Short mmCIF file of the C-alpha atoms (twelve columns), coordinates in Angstrom:
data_MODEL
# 
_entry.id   MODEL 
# 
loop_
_atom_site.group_PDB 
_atom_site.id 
_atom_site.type_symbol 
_atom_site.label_atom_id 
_atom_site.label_alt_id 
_atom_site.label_comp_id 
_atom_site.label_asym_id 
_atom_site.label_seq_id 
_atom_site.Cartn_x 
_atom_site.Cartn_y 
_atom_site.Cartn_z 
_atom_site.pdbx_PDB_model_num 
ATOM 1   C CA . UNK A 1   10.519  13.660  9.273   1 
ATOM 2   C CA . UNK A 2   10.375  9.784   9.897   1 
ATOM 3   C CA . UNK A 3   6.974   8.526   11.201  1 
ATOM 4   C CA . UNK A 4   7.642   4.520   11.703  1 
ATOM 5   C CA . UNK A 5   7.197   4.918   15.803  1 
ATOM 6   C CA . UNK A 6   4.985   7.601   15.858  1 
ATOM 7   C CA . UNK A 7   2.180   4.479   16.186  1 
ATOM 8   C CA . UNK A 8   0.219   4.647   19.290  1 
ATOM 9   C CA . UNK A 9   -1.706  8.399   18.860  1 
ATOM 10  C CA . UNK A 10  -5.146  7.576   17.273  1 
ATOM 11  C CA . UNK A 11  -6.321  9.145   14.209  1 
ATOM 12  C CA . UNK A 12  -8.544  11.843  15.684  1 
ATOM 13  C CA . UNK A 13  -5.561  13.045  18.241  1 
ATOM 14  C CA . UNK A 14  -3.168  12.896  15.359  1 
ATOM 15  C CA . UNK A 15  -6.107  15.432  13.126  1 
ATOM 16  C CA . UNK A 16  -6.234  17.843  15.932  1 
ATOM 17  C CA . UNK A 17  -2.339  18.258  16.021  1 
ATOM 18  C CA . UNK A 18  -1.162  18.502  12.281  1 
ATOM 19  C CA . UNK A 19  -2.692  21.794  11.920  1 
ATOM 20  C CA . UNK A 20  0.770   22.461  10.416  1 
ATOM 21  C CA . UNK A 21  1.180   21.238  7.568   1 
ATOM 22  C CA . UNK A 22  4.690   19.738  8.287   1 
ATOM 23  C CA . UNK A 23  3.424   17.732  10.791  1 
ATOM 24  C CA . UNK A 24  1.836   14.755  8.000   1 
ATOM 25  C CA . UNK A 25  4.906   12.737  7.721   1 
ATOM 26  C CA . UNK A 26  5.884   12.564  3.812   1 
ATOM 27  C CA . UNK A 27  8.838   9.759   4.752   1 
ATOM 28  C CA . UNK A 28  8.449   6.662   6.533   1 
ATOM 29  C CA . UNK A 29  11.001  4.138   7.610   1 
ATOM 30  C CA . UNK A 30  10.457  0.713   6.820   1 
ATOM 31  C CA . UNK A 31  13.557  -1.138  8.361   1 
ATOM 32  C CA . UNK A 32  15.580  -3.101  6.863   1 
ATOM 33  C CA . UNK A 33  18.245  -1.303  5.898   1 
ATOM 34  C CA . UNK A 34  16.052  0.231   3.340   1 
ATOM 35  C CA . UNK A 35  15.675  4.039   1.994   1 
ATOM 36  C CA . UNK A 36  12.955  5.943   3.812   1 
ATOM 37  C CA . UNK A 37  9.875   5.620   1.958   1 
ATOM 38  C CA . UNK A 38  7.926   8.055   0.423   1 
ATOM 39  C CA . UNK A 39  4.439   7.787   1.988   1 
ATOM 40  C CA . UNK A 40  2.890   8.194   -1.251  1 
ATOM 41  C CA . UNK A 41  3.410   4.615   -3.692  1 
ATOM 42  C CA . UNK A 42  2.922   3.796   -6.820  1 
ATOM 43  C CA . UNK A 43  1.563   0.321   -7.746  1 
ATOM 44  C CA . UNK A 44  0.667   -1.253  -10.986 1 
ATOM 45  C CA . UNK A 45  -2.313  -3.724  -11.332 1 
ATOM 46  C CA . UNK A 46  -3.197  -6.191  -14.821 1 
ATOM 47  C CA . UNK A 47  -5.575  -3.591  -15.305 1 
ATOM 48  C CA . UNK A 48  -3.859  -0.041  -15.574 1 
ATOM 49  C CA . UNK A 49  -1.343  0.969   -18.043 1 
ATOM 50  C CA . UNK A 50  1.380   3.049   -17.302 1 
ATOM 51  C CA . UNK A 51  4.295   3.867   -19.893 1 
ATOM 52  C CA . UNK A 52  8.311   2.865   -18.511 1 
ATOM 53  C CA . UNK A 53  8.787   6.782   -18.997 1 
ATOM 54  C CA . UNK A 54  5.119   7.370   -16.539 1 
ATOM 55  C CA . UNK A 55  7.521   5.388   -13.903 1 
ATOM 56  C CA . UNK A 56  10.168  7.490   -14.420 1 
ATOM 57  C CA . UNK A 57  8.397   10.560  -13.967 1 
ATOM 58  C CA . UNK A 58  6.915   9.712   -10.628 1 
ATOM 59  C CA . UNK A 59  10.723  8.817   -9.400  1 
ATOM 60  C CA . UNK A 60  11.601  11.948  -10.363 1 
ATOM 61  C CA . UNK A 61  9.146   13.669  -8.537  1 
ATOM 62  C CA . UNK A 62  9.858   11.370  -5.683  1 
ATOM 63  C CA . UNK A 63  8.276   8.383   -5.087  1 
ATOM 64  C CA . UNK A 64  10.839  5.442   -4.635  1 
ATOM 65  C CA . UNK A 65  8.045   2.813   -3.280  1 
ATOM 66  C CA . UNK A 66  6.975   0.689   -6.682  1 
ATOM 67  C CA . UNK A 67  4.792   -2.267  -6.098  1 
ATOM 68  C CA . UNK A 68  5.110   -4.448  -9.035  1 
ATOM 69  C CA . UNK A 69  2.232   -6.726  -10.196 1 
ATOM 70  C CA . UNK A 70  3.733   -9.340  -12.155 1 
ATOM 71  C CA . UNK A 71  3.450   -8.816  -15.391 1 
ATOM 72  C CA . UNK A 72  5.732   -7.328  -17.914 1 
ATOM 73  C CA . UNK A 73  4.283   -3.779  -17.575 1 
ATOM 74  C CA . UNK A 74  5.454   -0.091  -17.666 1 
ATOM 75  C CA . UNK A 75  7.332   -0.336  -14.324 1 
ATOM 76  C CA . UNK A 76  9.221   -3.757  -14.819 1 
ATOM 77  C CA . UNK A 77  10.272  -1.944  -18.200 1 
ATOM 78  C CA . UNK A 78  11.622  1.175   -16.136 1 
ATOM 79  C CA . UNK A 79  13.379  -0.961  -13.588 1 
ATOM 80  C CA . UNK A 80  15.227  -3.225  -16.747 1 
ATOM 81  C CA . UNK A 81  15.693  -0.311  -18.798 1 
ATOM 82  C CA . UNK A 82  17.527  1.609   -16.425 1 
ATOM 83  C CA . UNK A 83  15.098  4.343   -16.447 1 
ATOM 84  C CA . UNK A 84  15.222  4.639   -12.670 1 
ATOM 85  C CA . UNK A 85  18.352  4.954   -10.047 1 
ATOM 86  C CA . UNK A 86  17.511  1.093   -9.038  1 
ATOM 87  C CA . UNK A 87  19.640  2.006   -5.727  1 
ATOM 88  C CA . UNK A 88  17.068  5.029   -4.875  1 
ATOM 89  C CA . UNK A 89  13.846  2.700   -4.605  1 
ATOM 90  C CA . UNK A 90  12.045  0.038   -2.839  1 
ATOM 91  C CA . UNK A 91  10.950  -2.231  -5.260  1 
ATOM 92  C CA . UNK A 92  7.906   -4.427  -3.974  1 
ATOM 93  C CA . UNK A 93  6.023   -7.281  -5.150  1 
ATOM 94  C CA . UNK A 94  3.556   -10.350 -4.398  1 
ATOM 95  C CA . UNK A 95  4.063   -13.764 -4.210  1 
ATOM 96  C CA . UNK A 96  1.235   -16.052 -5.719  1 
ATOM 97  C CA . UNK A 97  3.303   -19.917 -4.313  1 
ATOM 98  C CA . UNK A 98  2.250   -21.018 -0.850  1 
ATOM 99  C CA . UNK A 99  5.272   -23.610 -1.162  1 
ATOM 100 C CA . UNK A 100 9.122   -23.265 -1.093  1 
ATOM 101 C CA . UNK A 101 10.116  -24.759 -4.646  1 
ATOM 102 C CA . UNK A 102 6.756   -22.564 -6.194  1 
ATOM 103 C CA . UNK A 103 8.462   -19.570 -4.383  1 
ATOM 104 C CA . UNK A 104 11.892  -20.151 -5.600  1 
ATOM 105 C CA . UNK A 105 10.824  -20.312 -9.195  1 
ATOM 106 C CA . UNK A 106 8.662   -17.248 -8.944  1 
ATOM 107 C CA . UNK A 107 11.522  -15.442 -7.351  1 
ATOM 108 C CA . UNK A 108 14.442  -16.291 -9.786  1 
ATOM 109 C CA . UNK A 109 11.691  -15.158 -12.496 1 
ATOM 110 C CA . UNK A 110 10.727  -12.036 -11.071 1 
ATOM 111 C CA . UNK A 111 14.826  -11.355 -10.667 1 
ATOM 112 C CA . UNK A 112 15.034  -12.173 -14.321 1 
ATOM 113 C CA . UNK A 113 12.309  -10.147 -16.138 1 
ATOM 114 C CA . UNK A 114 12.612  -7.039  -13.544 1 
ATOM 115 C CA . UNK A 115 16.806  -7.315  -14.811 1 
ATOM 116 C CA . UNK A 116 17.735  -6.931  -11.130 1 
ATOM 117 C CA . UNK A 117 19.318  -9.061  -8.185  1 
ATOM 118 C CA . UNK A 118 17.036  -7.736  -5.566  1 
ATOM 119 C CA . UNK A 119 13.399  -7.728  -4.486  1 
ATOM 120 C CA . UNK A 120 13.001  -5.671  -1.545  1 
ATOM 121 C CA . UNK A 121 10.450  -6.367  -0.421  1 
ATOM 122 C CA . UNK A 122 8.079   -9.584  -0.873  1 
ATOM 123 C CA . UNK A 123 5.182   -10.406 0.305   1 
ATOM 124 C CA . UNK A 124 2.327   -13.358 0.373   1 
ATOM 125 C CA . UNK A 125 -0.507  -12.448 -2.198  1 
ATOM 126 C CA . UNK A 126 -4.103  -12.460 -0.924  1 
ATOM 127 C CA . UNK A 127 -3.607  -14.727 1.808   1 
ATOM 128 C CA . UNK A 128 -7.181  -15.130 3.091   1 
ATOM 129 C CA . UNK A 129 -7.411  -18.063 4.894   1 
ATOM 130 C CA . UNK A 130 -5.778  -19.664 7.808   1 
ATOM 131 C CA . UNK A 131 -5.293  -22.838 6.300   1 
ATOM 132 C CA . UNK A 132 -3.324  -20.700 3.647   1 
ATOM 133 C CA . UNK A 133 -1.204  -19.058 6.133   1 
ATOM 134 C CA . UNK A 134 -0.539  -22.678 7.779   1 
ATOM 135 C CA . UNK A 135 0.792   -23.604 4.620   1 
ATOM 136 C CA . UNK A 136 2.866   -21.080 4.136   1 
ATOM 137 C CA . UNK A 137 4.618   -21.169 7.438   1 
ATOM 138 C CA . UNK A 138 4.535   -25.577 7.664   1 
ATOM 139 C CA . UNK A 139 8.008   -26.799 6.838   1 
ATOM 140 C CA . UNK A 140 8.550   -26.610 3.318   1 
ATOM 141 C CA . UNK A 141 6.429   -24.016 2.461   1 
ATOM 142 C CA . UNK A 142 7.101   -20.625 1.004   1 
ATOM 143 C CA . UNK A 143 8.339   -18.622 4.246   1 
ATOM 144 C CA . UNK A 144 11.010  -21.156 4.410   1 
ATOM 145 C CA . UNK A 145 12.570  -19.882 0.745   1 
ATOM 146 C CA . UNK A 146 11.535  -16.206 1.774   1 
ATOM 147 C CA . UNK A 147 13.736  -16.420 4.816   1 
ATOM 148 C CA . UNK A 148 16.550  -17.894 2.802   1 
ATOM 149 C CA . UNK A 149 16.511  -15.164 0.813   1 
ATOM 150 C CA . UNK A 150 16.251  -12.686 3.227   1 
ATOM 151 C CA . UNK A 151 19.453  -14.167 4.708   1 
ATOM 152 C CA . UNK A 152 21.449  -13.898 1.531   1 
ATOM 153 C CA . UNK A 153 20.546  -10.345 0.794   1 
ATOM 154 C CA . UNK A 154 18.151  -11.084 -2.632  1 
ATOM 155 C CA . UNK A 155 14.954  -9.840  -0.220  1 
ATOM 156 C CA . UNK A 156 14.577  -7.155  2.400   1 
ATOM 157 C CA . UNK A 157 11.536  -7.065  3.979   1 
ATOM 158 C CA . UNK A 158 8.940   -10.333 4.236   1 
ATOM 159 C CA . UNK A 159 5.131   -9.201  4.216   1 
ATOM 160 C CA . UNK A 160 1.882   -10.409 3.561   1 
ATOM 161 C CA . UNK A 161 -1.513  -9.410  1.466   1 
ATOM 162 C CA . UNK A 162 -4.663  -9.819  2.798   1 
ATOM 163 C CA . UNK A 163 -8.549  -8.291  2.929   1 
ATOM 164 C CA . UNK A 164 -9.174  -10.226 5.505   1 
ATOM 165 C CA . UNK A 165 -8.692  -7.744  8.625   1 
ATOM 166 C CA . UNK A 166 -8.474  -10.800 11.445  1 
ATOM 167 C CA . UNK A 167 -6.469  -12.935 9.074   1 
ATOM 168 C CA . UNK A 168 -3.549  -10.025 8.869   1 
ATOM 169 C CA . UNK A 169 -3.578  -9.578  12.221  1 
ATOM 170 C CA . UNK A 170 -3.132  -12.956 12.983  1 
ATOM 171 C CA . UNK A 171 -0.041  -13.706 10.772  1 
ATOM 172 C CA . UNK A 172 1.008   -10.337 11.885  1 
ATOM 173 C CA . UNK A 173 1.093   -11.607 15.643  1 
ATOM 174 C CA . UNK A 174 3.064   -14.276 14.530  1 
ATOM 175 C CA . UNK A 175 6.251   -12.609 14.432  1 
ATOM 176 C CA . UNK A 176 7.232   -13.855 11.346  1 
ATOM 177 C CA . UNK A 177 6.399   -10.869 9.268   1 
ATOM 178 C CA . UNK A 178 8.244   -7.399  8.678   1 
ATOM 179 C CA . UNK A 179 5.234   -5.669  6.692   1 
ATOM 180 C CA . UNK A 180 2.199   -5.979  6.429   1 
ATOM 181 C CA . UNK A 181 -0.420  -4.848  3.633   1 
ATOM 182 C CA . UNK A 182 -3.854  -4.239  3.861   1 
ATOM 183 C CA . UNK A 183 -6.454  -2.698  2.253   1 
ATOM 184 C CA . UNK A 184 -7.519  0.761   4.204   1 
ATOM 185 C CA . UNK A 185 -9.660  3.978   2.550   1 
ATOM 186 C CA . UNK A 186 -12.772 6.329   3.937   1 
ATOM 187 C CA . UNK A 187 -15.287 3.429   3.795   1 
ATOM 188 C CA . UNK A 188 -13.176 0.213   4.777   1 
ATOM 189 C CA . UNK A 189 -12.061 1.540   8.305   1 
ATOM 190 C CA . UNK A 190 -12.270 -1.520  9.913   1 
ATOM 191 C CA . UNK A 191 -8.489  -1.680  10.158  1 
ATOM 192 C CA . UNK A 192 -8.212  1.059   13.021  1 
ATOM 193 C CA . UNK A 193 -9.329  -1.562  15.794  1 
ATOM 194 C CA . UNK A 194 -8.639  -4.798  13.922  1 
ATOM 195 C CA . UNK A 195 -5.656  -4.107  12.587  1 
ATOM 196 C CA . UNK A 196 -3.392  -0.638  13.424  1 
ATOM 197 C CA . UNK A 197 -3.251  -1.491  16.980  1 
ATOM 198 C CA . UNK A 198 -1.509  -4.982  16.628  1 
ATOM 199 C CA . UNK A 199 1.031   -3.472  14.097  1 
ATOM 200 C CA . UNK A 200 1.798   -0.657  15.902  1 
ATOM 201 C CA . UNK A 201 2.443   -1.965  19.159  1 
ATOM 202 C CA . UNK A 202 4.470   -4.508  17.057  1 
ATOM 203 C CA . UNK A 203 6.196   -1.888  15.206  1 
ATOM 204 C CA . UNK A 204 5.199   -3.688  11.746  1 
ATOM 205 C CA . UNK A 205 5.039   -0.908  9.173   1 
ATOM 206 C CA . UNK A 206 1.861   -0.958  7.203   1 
ATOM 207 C CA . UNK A 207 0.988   -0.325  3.281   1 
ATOM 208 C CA . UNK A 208 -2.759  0.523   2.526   1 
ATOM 209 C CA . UNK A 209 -3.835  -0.400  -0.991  1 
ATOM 210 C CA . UNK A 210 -7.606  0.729   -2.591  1 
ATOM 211 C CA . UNK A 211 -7.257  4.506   -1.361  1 
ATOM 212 C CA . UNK A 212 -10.082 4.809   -3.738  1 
ATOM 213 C CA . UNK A 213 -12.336 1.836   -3.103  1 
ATOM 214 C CA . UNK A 214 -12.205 0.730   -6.722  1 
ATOM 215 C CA . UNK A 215 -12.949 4.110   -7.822  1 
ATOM 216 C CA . UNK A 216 -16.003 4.234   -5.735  1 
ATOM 217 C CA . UNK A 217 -15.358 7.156   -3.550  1 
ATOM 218 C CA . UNK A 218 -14.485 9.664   -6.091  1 
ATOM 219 C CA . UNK A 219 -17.966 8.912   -8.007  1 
ATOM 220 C CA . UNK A 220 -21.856 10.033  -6.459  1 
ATOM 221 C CA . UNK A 221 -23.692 8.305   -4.290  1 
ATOM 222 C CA . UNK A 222 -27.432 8.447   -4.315  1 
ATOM 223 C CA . UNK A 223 -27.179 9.545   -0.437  1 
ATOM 224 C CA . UNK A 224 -25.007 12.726  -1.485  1 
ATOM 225 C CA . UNK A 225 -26.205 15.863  -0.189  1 
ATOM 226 C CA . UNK A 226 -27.520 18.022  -3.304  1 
ATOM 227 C CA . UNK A 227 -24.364 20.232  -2.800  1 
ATOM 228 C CA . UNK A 228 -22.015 17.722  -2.693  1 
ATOM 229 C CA . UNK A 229 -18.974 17.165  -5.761  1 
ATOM 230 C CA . UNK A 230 -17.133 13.776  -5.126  1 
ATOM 231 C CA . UNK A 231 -13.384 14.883  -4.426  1 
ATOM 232 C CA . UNK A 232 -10.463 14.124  -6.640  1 
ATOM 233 C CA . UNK A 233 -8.098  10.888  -6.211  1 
ATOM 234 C CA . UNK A 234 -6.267  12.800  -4.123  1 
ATOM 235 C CA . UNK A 235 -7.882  14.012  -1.775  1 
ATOM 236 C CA . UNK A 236 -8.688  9.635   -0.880  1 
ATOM 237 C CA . UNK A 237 -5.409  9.277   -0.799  1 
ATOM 238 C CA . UNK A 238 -4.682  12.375  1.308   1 
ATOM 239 C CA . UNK A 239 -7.636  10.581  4.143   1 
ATOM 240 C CA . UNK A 240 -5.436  7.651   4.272   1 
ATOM 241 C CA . UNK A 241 -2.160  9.687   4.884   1 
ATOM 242 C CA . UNK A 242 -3.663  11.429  7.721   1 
ATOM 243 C CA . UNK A 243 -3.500  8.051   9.493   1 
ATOM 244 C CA . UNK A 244 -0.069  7.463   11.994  1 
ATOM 245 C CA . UNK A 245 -0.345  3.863   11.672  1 
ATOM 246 C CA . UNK A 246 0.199   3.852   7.612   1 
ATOM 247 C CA . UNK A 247 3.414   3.790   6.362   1 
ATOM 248 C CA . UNK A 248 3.035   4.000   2.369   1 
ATOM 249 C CA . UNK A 249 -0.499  4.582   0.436   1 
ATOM 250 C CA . UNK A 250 -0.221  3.186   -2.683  1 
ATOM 251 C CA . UNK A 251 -2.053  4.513   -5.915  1 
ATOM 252 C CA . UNK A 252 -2.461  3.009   -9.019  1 
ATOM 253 C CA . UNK A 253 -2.574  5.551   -11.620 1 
ATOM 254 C CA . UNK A 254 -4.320  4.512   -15.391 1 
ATOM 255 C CA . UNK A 255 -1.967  6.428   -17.505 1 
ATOM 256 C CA . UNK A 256 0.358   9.710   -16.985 1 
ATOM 257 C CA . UNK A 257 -3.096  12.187  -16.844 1 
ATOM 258 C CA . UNK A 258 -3.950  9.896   -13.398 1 
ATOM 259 C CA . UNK A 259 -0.529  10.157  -12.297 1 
ATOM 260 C CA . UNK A 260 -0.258  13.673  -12.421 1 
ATOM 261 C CA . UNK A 261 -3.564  13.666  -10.287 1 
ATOM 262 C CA . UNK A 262 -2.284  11.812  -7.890  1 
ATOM 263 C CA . UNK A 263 1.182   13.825  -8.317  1 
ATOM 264 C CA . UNK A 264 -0.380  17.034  -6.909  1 
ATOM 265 C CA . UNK A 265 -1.004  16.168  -3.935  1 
ATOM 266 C CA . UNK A 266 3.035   16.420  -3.323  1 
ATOM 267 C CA . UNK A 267 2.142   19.630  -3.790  1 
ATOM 268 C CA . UNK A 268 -0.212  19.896  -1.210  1 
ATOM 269 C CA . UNK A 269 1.363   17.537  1.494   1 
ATOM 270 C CA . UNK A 270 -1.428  17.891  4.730   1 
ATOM 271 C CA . UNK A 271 -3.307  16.235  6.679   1 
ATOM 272 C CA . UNK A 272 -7.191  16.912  6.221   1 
ATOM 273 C CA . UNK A 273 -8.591  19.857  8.080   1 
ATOM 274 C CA . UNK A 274 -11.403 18.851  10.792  1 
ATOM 275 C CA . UNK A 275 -13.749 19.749  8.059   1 
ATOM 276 C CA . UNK A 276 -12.337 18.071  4.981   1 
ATOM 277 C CA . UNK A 277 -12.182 14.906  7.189   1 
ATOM 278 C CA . UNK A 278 -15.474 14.682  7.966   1 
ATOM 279 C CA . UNK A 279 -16.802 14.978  4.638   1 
ATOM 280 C CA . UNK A 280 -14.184 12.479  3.395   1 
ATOM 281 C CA . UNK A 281 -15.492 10.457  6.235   1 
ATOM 282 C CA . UNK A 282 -19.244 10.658  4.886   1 
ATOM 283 C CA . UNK A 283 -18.936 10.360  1.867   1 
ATOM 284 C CA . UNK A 284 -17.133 6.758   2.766   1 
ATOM 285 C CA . UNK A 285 -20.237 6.251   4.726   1 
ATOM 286 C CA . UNK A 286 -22.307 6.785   1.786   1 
ATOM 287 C CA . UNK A 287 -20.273 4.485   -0.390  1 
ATOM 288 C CA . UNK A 288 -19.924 1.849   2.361   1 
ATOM 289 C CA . UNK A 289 -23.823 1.948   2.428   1 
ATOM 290 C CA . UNK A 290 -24.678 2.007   -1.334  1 
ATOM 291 C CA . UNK A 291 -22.220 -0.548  -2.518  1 
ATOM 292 C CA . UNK A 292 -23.967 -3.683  -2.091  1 
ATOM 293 C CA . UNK A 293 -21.616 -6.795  -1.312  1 
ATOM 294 C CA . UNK A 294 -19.289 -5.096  0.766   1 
ATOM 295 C CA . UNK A 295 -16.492 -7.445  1.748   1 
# 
């Protein structure tokens, strides 16, 4: 079951309809011409550690969107190794250059150390600023070398990273972007007026990163009822799921006991009950309101 257009139901219609559990989408399209994505990605960060073989096993089990981070990790190892079907994934990363001859080198050396010809998709890291953005899209800056790219078949898809909700909506607006990726979870939900309805009436699939919050939300707060148990990783990445106007959560497993964690839920493919929403839902509360600097 695809879900790309199924954009413009909001998230509490969408709750009181997937009473099924076939009704959560578990494949999303992201155009073009690429597989269907598994909702459910896997990303690697400086600061997790996952073996080439930990990549492997979440292919197998079905997840074909990887989000590379750069470094010479676990997944660029699967991906040069030929532990994975390299034809059977999207393979994702971020782009640190804001100009064209800084994104030309970074491309021809992620090419090189991921042993492949192809970056699907590719998009601008932690653009926060509009004077970034300007930079990026002046002549002679990196969209330039992204589009040329693009045109000869070595990218896919051109996207953009951002926390700043405006800012991605924005660049989004522009046109210029196939994808964009933002951070969405239980207690940053400012994306579902800032964000969701610009890229859904533009038909710009979304990836939500920090399903967790840094790890916040599946840890107390001192506001927790004296009943309450903080859910499993899971369950945080089942609450962003649940919403039409993501295409792919990603998770970013520390090791293959994490992964299998977040593996189970495949297992368990639904949308929240009424219930299990709302206390996902407070419990973000909570964590919004406890966490101090909250940007």
């Amino acid at each position: 079951m695809g879900h790309r257009r199924m954009r413009t139901t909001s998230l509490h219609t969408f709750l009181r309809t997937t009473a099924d559990s076939s009704a959560l989408p578990r494949w999303a399209e992201l155009g073009g011409g690429l597989p269907r994505a598994l909702r459910l990605g896997l990303a690697t960060r400086g600061n997790t550690h996952l073996a080439p073989e930990d990549v492997a096993r979440a292919v197998e089990r079905g997840v074909n969107y990887l989000n590379w981070c750069g470094y010479d990790d676990g997944l660029a190892r699967a991906v040069r190794e030929g532990l994975i079907d390299r034809t059977q994934v999207i393979l994702a990363t971020q782009l640190d250059s804001r100009d064209a001859a800084g994104a030309e080198r970074e491309l021809e050396d992620a090419r090189r150390l991921l042993g492949t010809e192809r970056i699907d998709v590719v998009t601008f890291y932690y653009v926060e600023r509009k004077s970034e953005w300007k930079r990026i899209t002046d002549p002679g800056g990196a969209l330039a070398a992204l589009e040329d790219s693009r045109s000869r078949g070595l990218i896919s898809l051109i996207g953009l990273t951002t926390h700043q909700r405006q800012m991605g909506a924005i660049c989004a607006k522009s046109g210029r972007l196939d994808l964009l990726m933002i951070r969405y979870n239980a207690a940053h939900r400012g994306a579902e007026e800032d964000v969701f309805p610009v890229t859904d009436r533009m038909g710009i699939p979304v990836v939500a990163y920090t399903a967790q919050r840094w790890g916040a939300l599946v840890k107390p707060t001192p506001g927790d009822p004296g009943n309450f148990r903080p859910l499993p990783a899971r369950e945080w990445y089942r609450f962003v799921l649940s919403h039409p106007s993501v295409s792919v959560a990603l998770m970013a497993p520390n090791g293959r006991r994490e992964l299998e964690g977040n593996l189970a839920l495949l297992d368990d493919w639904r949308a929240p009950s009424a219930g299990e929403f709302d206390e996902l839902a407070a419990h973000g509360r909570r964590v919004r309101h406890h966490a101090g600097t909250f940007w």
